[in-house]
Amino acid sequence: MGVKARVGDVFLIPLDSQQSAVGQVIREHNGELFCGIFDVLVSESSAVTDELNPSSLVLCANTLDAKLWHGDWPLVGNRRNNLGAFPTPIYKVDTLSKTVIVSFEDKRVRAASKDDAARLRYRTVVAPVRLEMATKAYFTRDAWDPKYEELLAGHYLETGMRRRFPRLPF
């Protein structure tokens, strides 16, 4: 039986035989995980620090649980006390008549302004292996591929922040 991922789970992405990157399941909805990878490297699971906050987030993506389920990304704990610091991811969705803003939990919020539509991205889900490859590239274990740019945390932190969309109910 595999490992069922839960919100708050802290996991490791092995980079080589000596170091791992630290990630966390920040949100979950209908089996889809929103995971963050932090600018934290550890040499063993007991070395996970308290640096799991938005300011240390370097990569993030909507993904699935395959690498967690099969144990490729070992779980090293569960922290829920930091989750409130992370903004809710929001996306744009085109309907027949307009573009709307939706939250990670698929809550339709409102019609998107032209500025919103230009700034927000469509919702995508990446394979866990792609997030792992981007993580290895970020920490210089592999070559950086421009397709990893969309996984950099800066866009999420900018567009997901409540202060950027103060009238959104999440």
mmCIF file of C-alpha atoms in Angstrom:
data_model
loop_
_atom_site.group_PDB
_atom_site.id
_atom_site.type_symbol
_atom_site.label_atom_id
_atom_site.label_comp_id
_atom_site.label_asym_id
_atom_site.label_seq_id
_atom_site.Cartn_x
_atom_site.Cartn_y
_atom_site.Cartn_z
ATOM 1 C CA MET A 1 0.000 0.000 0.000
ATOM 2 C CA GLY A 2 1.310 3.433 -0.912
ATOM 3 C CA VAL A 3 1.547 6.627 1.095
ATOM 4 C CA LYS A 4 -1.537 8.867 0.973
ATOM 5 C CA ALA A 5 -0.446 12.507 0.873
ATOM 6 C CA ARG A 6 -2.084 14.948 3.282
ATOM 7 C CA VAL A 7 -2.065 18.724 3.489
ATOM 8 C CA GLY A 8 0.945 19.794 5.538
ATOM 9 C CA ASP A 9 3.090 16.777 4.656
ATOM 10 C CA VAL A 10 6.773 17.680 4.464
ATOM 11 C CA PHE A 11 8.776 15.561 2.042
ATOM 12 C CA LEU A 12 12.248 15.271 0.575
ATOM 13 C CA ILE A 13 13.259 15.246 -3.081
ATOM 14 C CA PRO A 14 16.622 13.473 -3.261
ATOM 15 C CA LEU A 15 19.084 15.480 -5.349
ATOM 16 C CA ASP A 16 22.034 13.120 -5.040
ATOM 17 C CA SER A 17 23.307 10.560 -2.532
ATOM 18 C CA GLN A 18 24.030 13.244 0.069
ATOM 19 C CA GLN A 19 21.465 16.047 -0.197
ATOM 20 C CA SER A 20 17.732 16.477 -0.604
ATOM 21 C CA ALA A 21 15.478 19.437 -1.253
ATOM 22 C CA VAL A 22 12.539 20.015 1.069
ATOM 23 C CA GLY A 23 8.953 20.268 -0.168
ATOM 24 C CA GLN A 24 5.522 20.537 1.379
ATOM 25 C CA VAL A 25 1.944 19.788 0.368
ATOM 26 C CA ILE A 26 0.363 23.222 0.784
ATOM 27 C CA ARG A 27 -3.138 22.461 -0.529
ATOM 28 C CA GLU A 28 -5.143 19.511 -1.841
ATOM 29 C CA HIS A 29 -8.330 19.420 -3.874
ATOM 30 C CA ASN A 30 -9.901 16.370 -5.531
ATOM 31 C CA GLY A 31 -6.604 14.469 -5.529
ATOM 32 C CA GLU A 32 -4.602 17.360 -6.990
ATOM 33 C CA LEU A 33 -1.798 18.678 -4.784
ATOM 34 C CA PHE A 34 -0.360 22.168 -4.684
ATOM 35 C CA CYS A 35 3.246 21.591 -3.580
ATOM 36 C CA GLY A 36 5.990 24.021 -2.748
ATOM 37 C CA ILE A 37 9.736 23.428 -2.895
ATOM 38 C CA PHE A 38 11.849 25.524 -0.560
ATOM 39 C CA ASP A 39 15.346 26.967 -0.718
ATOM 40 C CA VAL A 40 16.360 24.469 1.952
ATOM 41 C CA LEU A 41 18.787 21.591 1.463
ATOM 42 C CA VAL A 42 19.223 18.854 4.045
ATOM 43 C CA SER A 43 21.551 15.916 4.373
ATOM 44 C CA GLU A 44 19.152 13.811 6.434
ATOM 45 C CA SER A 45 15.457 13.822 7.232
ATOM 46 C CA SER A 46 15.945 14.959 10.816
ATOM 47 C CA ALA A 47 17.567 18.168 9.567
ATOM 48 C CA VAL A 48 14.355 19.729 8.198
ATOM 49 C CA THR A 49 14.200 23.262 9.547
ATOM 50 C CA ASP A 50 11.518 25.801 10.347
ATOM 51 C CA GLU A 51 12.311 27.733 7.158
ATOM 52 C CA LEU A 52 9.172 26.509 5.394
ATOM 53 C CA ASN A 53 7.486 29.818 4.675
ATOM 54 C CA PRO A 54 6.598 31.846 1.585
ATOM 55 C CA SER A 55 9.889 33.769 1.655
ATOM 56 C CA SER A 56 11.877 30.551 1.207
ATOM 57 C CA LEU A 57 9.612 29.116 -1.525
ATOM 58 C CA VAL A 58 11.458 28.699 -4.839
ATOM 59 C CA LEU A 59 9.269 26.379 -6.928
ATOM 60 C CA CYS A 60 5.615 25.390 -6.777
ATOM 61 C CA ALA A 61 3.124 23.530 -8.905
ATOM 62 C CA ASN A 62 -0.146 21.694 -9.052
ATOM 63 C CA THR A 63 0.859 18.057 -9.279
ATOM 64 C CA LEU A 64 -0.209 14.531 -8.395
ATOM 65 C CA ASP A 65 0.922 12.219 -5.616
ATOM 66 C CA ALA A 66 2.774 9.474 -7.555
ATOM 67 C CA LYS A 67 6.254 10.250 -6.162
ATOM 68 C CA LEU A 68 4.866 10.433 -2.622
ATOM 69 C CA TRP A 69 2.655 7.358 -3.017
ATOM 70 C CA HIS A 70 5.574 5.211 -4.186
ATOM 71 C CA GLY A 71 8.037 6.570 -1.608
ATOM 72 C CA ASP A 72 10.346 8.299 -4.093
ATOM 73 C CA TRP A 73 9.796 11.502 -2.101
ATOM 74 C CA PRO A 74 9.959 10.288 1.509
ATOM 75 C CA LEU A 75 7.674 11.963 4.030
ATOM 76 C CA VAL A 76 9.538 13.405 7.016
ATOM 77 C CA GLY A 77 6.713 15.025 8.946
ATOM 78 C CA ASN A 78 3.574 17.097 8.773
ATOM 79 C CA ARG A 79 3.432 20.815 9.553
ATOM 80 C CA ARG A 80 0.139 22.648 9.399
ATOM 81 C CA ASN A 81 1.021 25.695 11.508
ATOM 82 C CA ASN A 82 2.733 27.454 8.582
ATOM 83 C CA LEU A 83 0.030 26.880 5.946
ATOM 84 C CA GLY A 84 -1.934 30.047 6.700
ATOM 85 C CA ALA A 85 1.036 32.116 5.518
ATOM 86 C CA PHE A 86 0.707 30.833 1.959
ATOM 87 C CA PRO A 87 -1.655 32.645 -0.397
ATOM 88 C CA THR A 88 -4.387 30.741 -2.179
ATOM 89 C CA PRO A 89 -3.378 30.022 -5.768
ATOM 90 C CA ILE A 90 -5.758 31.631 -8.263
ATOM 91 C CA TYR A 91 -6.137 31.106 -11.992
ATOM 92 C CA LYS A 92 -8.029 32.365 -14.972
ATOM 93 C CA VAL A 93 -10.551 30.225 -16.792
ATOM 94 C CA ASP A 94 -12.198 31.071 -20.096
ATOM 95 C CA THR A 95 -15.925 30.462 -20.358
ATOM 96 C CA LEU A 96 -18.066 30.922 -23.451
ATOM 97 C CA SER A 97 -18.792 34.525 -22.589
ATOM 98 C CA LYS A 98 -15.919 35.758 -20.405
ATOM 99 C CA THR A 99 -12.753 35.020 -18.479
ATOM 100 C CA VAL A 100 -13.249 34.367 -14.768
ATOM 101 C CA ILE A 101 -10.999 34.014 -11.735
ATOM 102 C CA VAL A 102 -11.119 30.710 -9.850
ATOM 103 C CA SER A 103 -9.355 29.538 -6.712
ATOM 104 C CA PHE A 104 -7.381 26.331 -6.316
ATOM 105 C CA GLU A 105 -10.518 24.755 -4.868
ATOM 106 C CA ASP A 106 -12.396 25.642 -8.110
ATOM 107 C CA LYS A 107 -14.447 28.372 -6.483
ATOM 108 C CA ARG A 108 -15.539 30.828 -9.138
ATOM 109 C CA VAL A 109 -14.886 34.270 -7.769
ATOM 110 C CA ARG A 110 -15.707 36.910 -10.351
ATOM 111 C CA ALA A 111 -15.179 37.997 -13.901
ATOM 112 C CA ALA A 112 -11.540 38.828 -14.610
ATOM 113 C CA SER A 113 -10.601 42.361 -15.561
ATOM 114 C CA LYS A 114 -8.293 42.861 -18.543
ATOM 115 C CA ASP A 115 -5.443 43.372 -16.070
ATOM 116 C CA ASP A 116 -6.346 40.144 -14.239
ATOM 117 C CA ALA A 117 -6.541 38.210 -17.509
ATOM 118 C CA ALA A 118 -3.132 39.502 -18.585
ATOM 119 C CA ARG A 119 -1.496 38.714 -15.246
ATOM 120 C CA LEU A 120 -3.036 35.381 -14.267
ATOM 121 C CA ARG A 121 -2.189 32.002 -15.767
ATOM 122 C CA TYR A 122 -4.401 29.126 -16.761
ATOM 123 C CA ARG A 123 -4.528 26.248 -14.326
ATOM 124 C CA THR A 124 -2.093 23.464 -15.213
ATOM 125 C CA VAL A 125 -1.055 20.250 -13.532
ATOM 126 C CA VAL A 126 2.498 18.987 -13.997
ATOM 127 C CA ALA A 127 3.766 15.458 -13.570
ATOM 128 C CA PRO A 128 5.693 14.936 -10.325
ATOM 129 C CA VAL A 129 8.763 13.961 -12.336
ATOM 130 C CA ARG A 130 8.757 17.399 -13.983
ATOM 131 C CA LEU A 131 8.688 19.092 -10.579
ATOM 132 C CA GLU A 132 11.539 16.822 -9.508
ATOM 133 C CA MET A 133 13.571 17.653 -12.632
ATOM 134 C CA ALA A 134 13.001 21.388 -12.089
ATOM 135 C CA THR A 135 14.075 20.999 -8.462
ATOM 136 C CA LYS A 136 17.293 19.254 -9.473
ATOM 137 C CA ALA A 137 17.955 21.939 -12.067
ATOM 138 C CA TYR A 138 17.248 24.744 -9.597
ATOM 139 C CA PHE A 139 19.809 23.280 -7.213
ATOM 140 C CA THR A 140 22.291 22.848 -10.127
ATOM 141 C CA ARG A 141 22.225 19.058 -10.266
ATOM 142 C CA ASP A 142 20.874 19.188 -13.847
ATOM 143 C CA ALA A 143 20.704 21.752 -16.634
ATOM 144 C CA TRP A 144 17.996 24.396 -16.373
ATOM 145 C CA ASP A 145 15.337 24.109 -19.061
ATOM 146 C CA PRO A 146 13.301 27.233 -19.913
ATOM 147 C CA LYS A 147 10.092 25.178 -19.532
ATOM 148 C CA TYR A 148 10.758 25.181 -15.769
ATOM 149 C CA GLU A 149 10.257 28.960 -15.625
ATOM 150 C CA GLU A 150 6.518 28.487 -15.085
ATOM 151 C CA LEU A 151 7.286 26.570 -11.886
ATOM 152 C CA LEU A 152 9.235 29.393 -10.244
ATOM 153 C CA ALA A 153 7.409 30.610 -7.150
ATOM 154 C CA GLY A 154 7.548 34.320 -7.948
ATOM 155 C CA HIS A 155 4.428 34.342 -10.122
ATOM 156 C CA TYR A 156 2.398 32.440 -7.535
ATOM 157 C CA LEU A 157 3.536 34.722 -4.722
ATOM 158 C CA GLU A 158 2.674 37.814 -6.754
ATOM 159 C CA THR A 159 -0.717 36.764 -8.078
ATOM 160 C CA GLY A 160 -1.891 34.692 -5.142
ATOM 161 C CA MET A 161 -1.340 37.347 -2.517
ATOM 162 C CA ARG A 162 -4.501 38.606 -0.869
ATOM 163 C CA ARG A 163 -3.280 42.191 -1.061
ATOM 164 C CA ARG A 164 -3.159 41.977 -4.864
ATOM 165 C CA PHE A 165 -6.824 40.932 -4.976
ATOM 166 C CA PRO A 166 -8.274 42.329 -1.735
ATOM 167 C CA ARG A 167 -11.913 41.649 -2.609
ATOM 168 C CA LEU A 168 -11.461 37.940 -3.173
ATOM 169 C CA PRO A 169 -13.077 35.859 -0.424
ATOM 170 C CA PHE A 170 -10.080 33.589 0.292
#
